Amino acid sequence: MTERTDELPMIPAARPIIGEEERAAVDRVMRSGMVAQGPEVAAFEREFADVLVGGRTCVAVNSGTSGLHLGLLAAGIGAGDEVIVPSFTFAATANSVALTGATPVFADISEDTFNLDPESVRAAVSDRTAAVMPVHLYGHPAELGALGAVAAEAGIALFEDAAQAHGATYGGAPVGSFGVFGMFSLYPTKNMTSGEGGMVSCADEEIARGVRLLRNQGMEKQYANEVVGLNNRMTDIHAAIGRVQLGKVGAWTAQRQANAAWLDAALGDVVVVPPVREGCTHVYHQYTVRVAGASGAERDRVVTALREEHRVGCGVYYPTPNHELVSLARFAPERELPVTARAAAEVISLPVHPSLSTGDLERVAAAVHAVLGAGA
C-alpha cells in the first residue's frame, strides 16, 4: 500500500546537528565556573585557524553580523566610504556596512554561481569606493581572482563574507584567507555551529587587534580602554560547542557534497542544478536550483506544493534583493540589477544537509519531478 503524502514526515530544509559531545562540552564549561570569554574561546580561535583558514589569526565574536561590523571598523571603514556588495544575499552584509556609517553599493551577480560579477563591480567603483566585499553564497567561492584584480586595479580593499562557506576553497586555498578579513557565521543552521557566533579571519595582527578591542568595549586589558568599543564577545559555552563541531565539519561537508552529487544526477533534467566552477570547492550550505524562466509567483507555487503536498522542506534565499528592501533601498534608488532580479524569481533551495537518508533524497527528487511535471 502506498503511503499517503500527507502522512509523511516533513523533510526539514535544514537541521542543526547537536549531539552528546556538544552537550558534554557545555556541561564541562558550566562546571568550570568560567563561562565568559576565556580559555575555550582562545582554544577555539586557534583550532578554527588551523582547520579552516590555513593558520590565519582568528578572532571569535558573538554573531556573524558582529564579525562583519567589527572587521569593517577595524579596517577603517566609516562615513564617506563606499563598499561594493551583492544585493542577492542576506541583509546582514549590507547592514554591516551601513552600521559603520559607510554606504553599501550594490553590484550584480554572475548567472551561474550567484556571486558578485567582477565586471559589475568594476563599473560600480567610484572615487569614494574603499572596498569590495563578496559573499561566498550558498558555499560556492566568489571569483576571488578576478575580484582581487579589480580591487588591485582600483586601489581598494577586498573583504570576504564567508558566512556560508566553511571549508570552501578557491584555487586550492581556503576562503577567508584572501581578504583583509573574512567572516564565518556560526549560526545554528550553518555548516557548523557554536549555537550562535562568528569568527573573523584576519590578514595581519593590526586587524586582529582591532577586532579584539572592538569586541570587548575597546580594551584588551581590564579597564584600559583604548577605543570606543562594543560588547560582542563569544562565551566559553558557545566556543566549547564550536570546538566539537569543528572536529565534525569535514565529514559533514563530504556528506553534503555527496548529497549534492546525487541530486545533480536526479534533477538535472527538470531544474538548473548548481554548477561548480573549475578550481573551486563548493560546500553546499544550500543546494540552490533554478526554475528557469519562472516568475516569482510561479516559483512560489512550486515551493508551496513541495512543502504542503509532498512534505519537502525548502527555502527561497533570497526573494527580495537587498536594494529593494525598505531598510536599504535608500542606498540604491535607481539601481537595476537584472541578473539578481532573475535569480530572486527563480531560486529554490532544497534539502542537502548531512542528516538526509537515501530515502529522503529519493523523496526530494520525486517531489520536484512531480510538481514541475504537473506545471505547478
Short mmCIF file of C-alpha atoms in Angstrom, two decimals:
data_model
loop_
_atom_site.label_atom_id
_atom_site.label_comp_id
_atom_site.label_asym_id
_atom_site.label_seq_id
_atom_site.Cartn_x
_atom_site.Cartn_y
_atom_site.Cartn_z
CA MET A 1 0.00 0.00 0.00
CA THR A 2 1.40 3.40 -0.97
CA GLU A 3 1.98 5.77 1.94
CA ARG A 4 -0.19 8.87 1.79
CA THR A 5 1.81 12.02 1.11
CA ASP A 6 0.06 13.98 3.87
CA GLU A 7 1.13 11.33 6.39
CA LEU A 8 4.82 11.55 5.54
CA PRO A 9 7.11 13.35 7.97
CA MET A 10 8.40 16.72 6.79
CA ILE A 11 11.94 16.59 5.43
CA PRO A 12 13.47 19.69 7.01
CA ALA A 13 15.21 22.23 4.81
CA ALA A 14 18.00 22.41 7.40
CA ARG A 15 18.75 20.55 10.61
CA PRO A 16 21.37 21.56 13.19
CA ILE A 17 23.22 18.50 14.48
CA ILE A 18 23.76 18.73 18.23
CA GLY A 19 24.87 15.52 19.94
CA GLU A 20 26.12 14.20 23.22
CA GLU A 21 29.64 15.51 22.64
CA GLU A 22 28.35 19.07 22.36
CA ARG A 23 26.20 18.61 25.48
CA ALA A 24 29.18 17.23 27.39
CA ALA A 25 31.31 20.19 26.32
CA VAL A 26 28.71 22.65 27.61
CA ASP A 27 28.47 20.73 30.88
CA ARG A 28 32.26 20.84 31.25
CA VAL A 29 32.28 24.61 30.87
CA MET A 30 29.35 25.11 33.23
CA ARG A 31 31.08 23.04 35.88
CA SER A 32 34.29 25.05 35.44
CA GLY A 33 32.59 28.25 36.53
CA MET A 34 34.28 30.22 33.72
CA VAL A 35 31.57 30.89 31.20
CA ALA A 36 32.50 34.32 29.79
CA GLN A 37 35.22 34.81 27.17
CA GLY A 38 38.05 32.63 28.42
CA PRO A 39 40.23 29.61 27.58
CA GLU A 40 37.62 27.85 25.46
CA VAL A 41 37.33 30.89 23.20
CA ALA A 42 41.10 31.16 22.84
CA ALA A 43 41.37 27.45 22.01
CA PHE A 44 38.51 27.66 19.50
CA GLU A 45 40.18 30.59 17.74
CA ARG A 46 43.46 28.66 17.37
CA GLU A 47 41.79 25.46 16.21
CA PHE A 48 39.49 27.21 13.74
CA ALA A 49 42.51 28.98 12.26
CA ASP A 50 44.41 25.73 11.79
CA VAL A 51 41.50 23.72 10.38
CA LEU A 52 39.73 26.20 8.10
CA VAL A 53 41.90 29.19 7.13
CA GLY A 54 45.46 27.99 6.82
CA GLY A 55 46.57 29.28 10.21
CA ARG A 56 45.48 32.92 9.81
CA THR A 57 44.78 34.66 13.10
CA CYS A 58 41.12 34.32 14.06
CA VAL A 59 39.01 36.31 16.50
CA ALA A 60 35.71 34.95 17.85
CA VAL A 61 32.65 37.17 18.26
CA ASN A 62 29.02 36.71 19.23
CA SER A 63 27.50 36.61 15.71
CA GLY A 64 28.36 36.69 12.06
CA THR A 65 26.93 40.18 11.71
CA SER A 66 29.16 41.35 14.57
CA GLY A 67 32.11 39.81 12.74
CA LEU A 68 31.39 41.80 9.58
CA HIS A 69 30.74 45.01 11.51
CA LEU A 70 33.90 44.79 13.61
CA GLY A 71 36.02 43.68 10.65
CA LEU A 72 34.89 46.72 8.69
CA LEU A 73 35.55 49.05 11.61
CA ALA A 74 38.97 47.52 12.25
CA ALA A 75 39.81 48.04 8.57
CA GLY A 76 38.98 51.73 8.89
CA ILE A 77 35.67 51.77 7.03
CA GLY A 78 33.38 54.63 8.04
CA ALA A 79 31.39 57.66 6.99
CA GLY A 80 32.18 58.86 3.47
CA ASP A 81 33.30 55.42 2.27
CA GLU A 82 31.55 53.12 -0.17
CA VAL A 83 31.78 49.33 -0.03
CA ILE A 84 30.58 47.31 -3.03
CA VAL A 85 28.44 44.32 -2.04
CA PRO A 86 25.98 41.95 -3.70
CA SER A 87 22.26 42.64 -3.39
CA PHE A 88 21.46 38.94 -3.73
CA THR A 89 22.31 37.78 -0.21
CA PHE A 90 21.12 38.12 3.37
CA ALA A 91 20.73 41.73 4.51
CA ALA A 92 23.47 41.40 7.16
CA THR A 93 26.14 42.04 4.53
CA ALA A 94 24.84 45.48 3.58
CA ASN A 95 23.61 46.17 7.12
CA SER A 96 27.12 45.80 8.48
CA VAL A 97 28.41 48.38 6.01
CA ALA A 98 25.62 50.82 6.83
CA LEU A 99 26.22 50.41 10.57
CA THR A 100 29.75 51.79 10.15
CA GLY A 101 28.33 54.95 8.57
CA ALA A 102 29.60 53.90 5.14
CA THR A 103 27.41 53.34 2.06
CA PRO A 104 26.73 49.87 0.63
CA VAL A 105 26.85 50.00 -3.18
CA PHE A 106 25.07 47.09 -4.86
CA ALA A 107 26.55 45.25 -7.83
CA ASP A 108 25.10 42.44 -9.94
CA ILE A 109 25.94 38.75 -9.80
CA SER A 110 27.09 36.04 -12.19
CA GLU A 111 24.36 33.85 -13.66
CA ASP A 112 25.89 30.54 -12.60
CA THR A 113 27.35 30.94 -9.11
CA PHE A 114 25.08 33.74 -7.76
CA ASN A 115 28.24 35.56 -6.63
CA LEU A 116 29.44 39.09 -7.44
CA ASP A 117 30.17 39.68 -11.12
CA PRO A 118 33.65 41.26 -11.36
CA GLU A 119 32.65 43.45 -14.31
CA SER A 120 29.63 44.80 -12.45
CA VAL A 121 31.94 45.55 -9.53
CA ARG A 122 34.36 47.38 -11.82
CA ALA A 123 31.51 49.53 -13.15
CA ALA A 124 30.41 50.38 -9.59
CA VAL A 125 33.80 51.73 -8.44
CA SER A 126 33.81 55.45 -7.68
CA ASP A 127 36.28 57.85 -6.08
CA ARG A 128 34.62 57.05 -2.74
CA THR A 129 34.96 53.28 -3.04
CA ALA A 130 37.06 51.87 -0.21
CA ALA A 131 36.46 48.13 -0.62
CA VAL A 132 34.55 45.30 -2.23
CA MET A 133 33.02 42.59 -0.05
CA PRO A 134 31.91 39.47 -1.96
CA VAL A 135 29.75 36.81 -0.35
CA HIS A 136 30.61 33.17 -0.99
CA LEU A 137 26.93 32.48 -1.47
CA TYR A 138 25.46 29.07 -0.65
CA GLY A 139 29.01 27.77 -0.07
CA HIS A 140 30.43 28.39 -3.57
CA PRO A 141 33.51 30.66 -3.61
CA ALA A 142 33.20 34.06 -5.24
CA GLU A 143 35.52 34.87 -8.16
CA LEU A 144 38.38 35.86 -5.87
CA GLY A 145 40.98 36.03 -8.62
CA ALA A 146 39.04 38.44 -10.83
CA LEU A 147 37.67 40.40 -7.87
CA GLY A 148 41.15 40.69 -6.42
CA ALA A 149 42.37 42.04 -9.74
CA VAL A 150 39.58 44.64 -9.83
CA ALA A 151 40.41 45.64 -6.25
CA ALA A 152 44.11 45.99 -7.03
CA GLU A 153 43.39 47.98 -10.18
CA ALA A 154 41.13 50.37 -8.26
CA GLY A 155 43.34 50.56 -5.18
CA ILE A 156 40.61 49.30 -2.87
CA ALA A 157 40.49 46.59 -0.20
CA LEU A 158 38.97 43.11 -0.51
CA PHE A 159 36.91 41.71 2.37
CA GLU A 160 35.18 38.30 2.45
CA ASP A 161 31.74 37.39 3.74
CA ALA A 162 32.29 33.66 4.16
CA ALA A 163 29.26 33.18 6.42
CA GLN A 164 28.07 30.16 4.41
CA ALA A 165 31.38 28.75 3.21
CA HIS A 166 33.25 26.85 5.92
CA GLY A 167 35.85 24.74 4.11
CA ALA A 168 35.22 26.08 0.61
CA THR A 169 38.33 26.67 -1.48
CA TYR A 170 39.34 28.80 -4.44
CA GLY A 171 42.40 27.73 -6.43
CA GLY A 172 43.30 25.32 -3.64
CA ALA A 173 43.33 27.96 -0.89
CA PRO A 174 40.57 28.28 1.72
CA VAL A 175 38.09 31.10 1.50
CA GLY A 176 38.60 33.52 4.34
CA SER A 177 42.32 33.61 3.61
CA PHE A 178 42.21 36.11 0.72
CA GLY A 179 40.80 39.35 2.08
CA VAL A 180 41.90 41.86 4.69
CA PHE A 181 39.41 39.95 6.80
CA GLY A 182 37.00 37.10 6.26
CA MET A 183 33.94 36.35 8.38
CA PHE A 184 32.36 32.97 9.09
CA SER A 185 28.94 32.67 10.70
CA LEU A 186 28.32 30.05 13.38
CA TYR A 187 24.53 30.34 13.41
CA PRO A 188 22.68 27.05 14.14
CA THR A 189 21.80 26.23 10.53
CA LYS A 190 25.26 26.91 9.10
CA ASN A 191 27.55 24.02 8.10
CA MET A 192 28.88 24.09 11.67
CA THR A 193 27.63 26.00 14.68
CA SER A 194 28.61 27.26 18.10
CA GLY A 195 24.95 27.80 18.95
CA GLU A 196 25.42 31.41 17.88
CA GLY A 197 28.57 33.27 16.97
CA GLY A 198 31.01 34.35 14.31
CA MET A 199 34.72 34.03 13.52
CA VAL A 200 36.84 36.73 11.90
CA SER A 201 39.93 35.62 9.97
CA CYS A 202 42.46 38.45 9.88
CA ALA A 203 45.21 39.16 7.37
CA ASP A 204 47.52 40.75 9.94
CA GLU A 205 47.86 41.44 13.63
CA GLU A 206 46.71 45.04 13.29
CA ILE A 207 43.29 43.96 12.05
CA ALA A 208 43.11 41.15 14.62
CA ARG A 209 43.93 43.51 17.47
CA GLY A 210 41.35 45.98 16.20
CA VAL A 211 38.63 43.32 16.26
CA ARG A 212 39.70 42.17 19.74
CA LEU A 213 39.50 45.71 21.06
CA LEU A 214 36.15 46.43 19.43
CA ARG A 215 34.50 43.22 20.65
CA ASN A 216 35.42 43.96 24.28
CA GLN A 217 34.47 47.58 24.99
CA GLY A 218 37.70 48.83 23.41
CA MET A 219 40.07 47.06 25.77
CA GLU A 220 42.41 44.10 25.80
CA LYS A 221 43.36 44.68 29.45
CA GLN A 222 40.64 45.28 32.01
CA TYR A 223 39.77 48.97 32.44
CA ALA A 224 42.45 50.01 29.94
CA ASN A 225 40.00 51.17 27.25
CA GLU A 226 41.81 52.30 24.10
CA VAL A 227 38.91 52.92 21.69
CA VAL A 228 35.13 53.17 21.88
CA GLY A 229 34.04 49.57 21.58
CA LEU A 230 31.11 47.18 21.84
CA ASN A 231 30.23 44.06 23.78
CA ASN A 232 30.44 41.45 21.02
CA ARG A 233 32.27 38.71 22.89
CA MET A 234 31.75 34.98 22.43
CA THR A 235 31.13 32.96 25.58
CA ASP A 236 33.09 29.86 26.55
CA ILE A 237 29.83 27.91 26.34
CA HIS A 238 29.46 28.73 22.66
CA ALA A 239 33.16 28.17 21.98
CA ALA A 240 33.01 24.71 23.56
CA ILE A 241 30.18 23.74 21.19
CA GLY A 242 32.13 25.16 18.26
CA ARG A 243 35.26 23.19 19.14
CA VAL A 244 33.31 19.94 19.00
CA GLN A 245 31.63 20.87 15.73
CA LEU A 246 34.96 21.83 14.20
CA GLY A 247 36.02 18.21 14.51
CA LYS A 248 32.93 17.08 12.58
CA VAL A 249 32.53 19.67 9.85
CA GLY A 250 34.88 17.91 7.42
CA ALA A 251 32.81 14.72 7.40
CA TRP A 252 29.58 16.71 7.25
CA THR A 253 30.88 18.65 4.25
CA ALA A 254 31.76 15.43 2.44
CA GLN A 255 28.20 14.18 3.04
CA ARG A 256 26.73 17.47 1.77
CA GLN A 257 28.82 17.12 -1.37
CA ALA A 258 27.70 13.51 -1.85
CA ASN A 259 24.06 14.52 -1.38
CA ALA A 260 24.51 17.34 -3.89
CA ALA A 261 26.03 14.97 -6.44
CA TRP A 262 23.07 12.61 -6.02
CA LEU A 263 20.63 15.48 -6.53
CA ASP A 264 22.57 16.74 -9.56
CA ALA A 265 22.11 13.39 -11.26
CA ALA A 266 18.45 13.11 -10.28
CA LEU A 267 17.26 16.65 -11.05
CA GLY A 268 19.32 17.91 -13.97
CA ASP A 269 16.53 17.26 -16.45
CA VAL A 270 13.91 19.39 -14.66
CA VAL A 271 15.76 22.28 -13.00
CA VAL A 272 19.07 24.09 -13.39
CA VAL A 273 21.31 22.43 -10.81
CA PRO A 274 24.13 24.43 -9.19
CA PRO A 275 27.34 24.31 -11.25
CA VAL A 276 30.77 24.32 -9.65
CA ARG A 277 33.42 26.42 -11.36
CA GLU A 278 36.78 24.88 -12.15
CA GLY A 279 39.25 25.32 -9.32
CA CYS A 280 36.52 25.79 -6.72
CA THR A 281 35.28 23.59 -3.89
CA HIS A 282 31.58 24.03 -3.12
CA VAL A 283 30.50 23.13 0.43
CA TYR A 284 26.73 23.33 -0.22
CA HIS A 285 25.44 25.33 2.68
CA GLN A 286 22.42 25.43 0.41
CA TYR A 287 21.63 23.31 -2.63
CA THR A 288 20.04 26.00 -4.78
CA VAL A 289 18.39 25.22 -8.10
CA ARG A 290 16.71 27.47 -10.66
CA VAL A 291 13.27 27.03 -12.15
CA ALA A 292 14.38 28.56 -15.43
CA GLY A 293 12.21 31.37 -16.70
CA ALA A 294 9.83 31.30 -13.75
CA SER A 295 8.31 34.40 -12.26
CA GLY A 296 8.48 34.82 -8.52
CA ALA A 297 4.84 33.83 -8.23
CA GLU A 298 5.36 30.67 -10.31
CA ARG A 299 8.38 29.71 -8.23
CA ASP A 300 6.42 30.33 -5.02
CA ARG A 301 3.71 27.93 -6.19
CA VAL A 302 6.37 25.25 -6.67
CA VAL A 303 7.67 25.89 -3.15
CA THR A 304 4.18 25.67 -1.67
CA ALA A 305 3.48 22.40 -3.47
CA LEU A 306 6.77 20.88 -2.32
CA ARG A 307 6.08 21.81 1.26
CA GLU A 308 2.36 21.18 1.55
CA GLU A 309 1.71 18.37 -0.92
CA HIS A 310 4.98 16.45 -0.66
CA ARG A 311 6.28 17.42 2.80
CA VAL A 312 9.65 18.53 1.44
CA GLY A 313 11.08 21.49 3.32
CA CYS A 314 12.70 24.08 1.10
CA GLY A 315 13.59 27.74 1.17
CA VAL A 316 13.92 30.80 -1.02
CA TYR A 317 17.19 32.58 -0.37
CA TYR A 318 16.55 35.42 -1.20
CA PRO A 319 13.15 36.52 -2.56
CA THR A 320 13.74 40.27 -2.24
CA PRO A 321 17.12 41.66 -3.30
CA ASN A 322 18.71 43.94 -0.70
CA HIS A 323 18.47 47.03 -2.89
CA GLU A 324 14.68 46.62 -2.92
CA LEU A 325 14.29 46.20 0.86
CA VAL A 326 12.63 49.10 2.68
CA SER A 327 15.62 49.27 5.04
CA LEU A 328 18.25 49.52 2.29
CA ALA A 329 16.52 50.93 -0.80
CA ARG A 330 17.71 54.46 0.01
CA PHE A 331 21.23 53.36 -0.92
CA ALA A 332 20.19 52.39 -4.47
CA PRO A 333 17.12 54.39 -5.53
CA GLU A 334 17.60 53.73 -9.25
CA ARG A 335 19.77 50.61 -9.26
CA GLU A 336 18.86 47.93 -11.80
CA LEU A 337 20.44 44.50 -11.37
CA PRO A 338 18.87 42.21 -13.98
CA VAL A 339 20.74 39.01 -13.13
CA THR A 340 19.91 39.50 -9.46
CA ALA A 341 16.25 40.01 -10.36
CA ARG A 342 16.11 36.75 -12.33
CA ALA A 343 17.78 34.81 -9.54
CA ALA A 344 15.40 36.19 -6.92
CA ALA A 345 12.47 34.96 -9.02
CA GLU A 346 13.83 31.53 -9.95
CA VAL A 347 15.75 30.06 -7.00
CA ILE A 348 14.69 27.28 -4.64
CA SER A 349 16.99 25.75 -2.03
CA LEU A 350 16.35 22.04 -1.50
CA PRO A 351 17.48 19.93 1.47
CA VAL A 352 21.13 18.90 1.27
CA HIS A 353 22.14 18.65 4.93
CA PRO A 354 24.09 15.61 6.19
CA SER A 355 21.13 14.17 8.14
CA LEU A 356 19.35 13.16 4.93
CA SER A 357 18.86 9.46 4.22
CA THR A 358 18.81 7.93 0.75
CA GLY A 359 15.07 7.68 1.15
CA ASP A 360 14.88 11.39 1.89
CA LEU A 361 16.85 12.22 -1.24
CA GLU A 362 14.58 9.99 -3.32
CA ARG A 363 11.52 11.76 -1.90
CA VAL A 364 13.01 15.17 -2.71
CA ALA A 365 13.73 14.16 -6.30
CA ALA A 366 10.33 12.54 -6.78
CA ALA A 367 8.59 15.61 -5.38
CA VAL A 368 10.45 18.03 -7.68
CA HIS A 369 9.63 15.86 -10.70
CA ALA A 370 6.00 15.56 -9.68
CA VAL A 371 5.48 19.27 -9.04
CA LEU A 372 7.27 20.59 -12.12
CA GLY A 373 5.81 17.86 -14.29
CA ALA A 374 2.38 18.95 -13.11
CA GLY A 375 3.09 22.52 -14.10
CA ALA A 376 2.58 23.86 -10.60
#
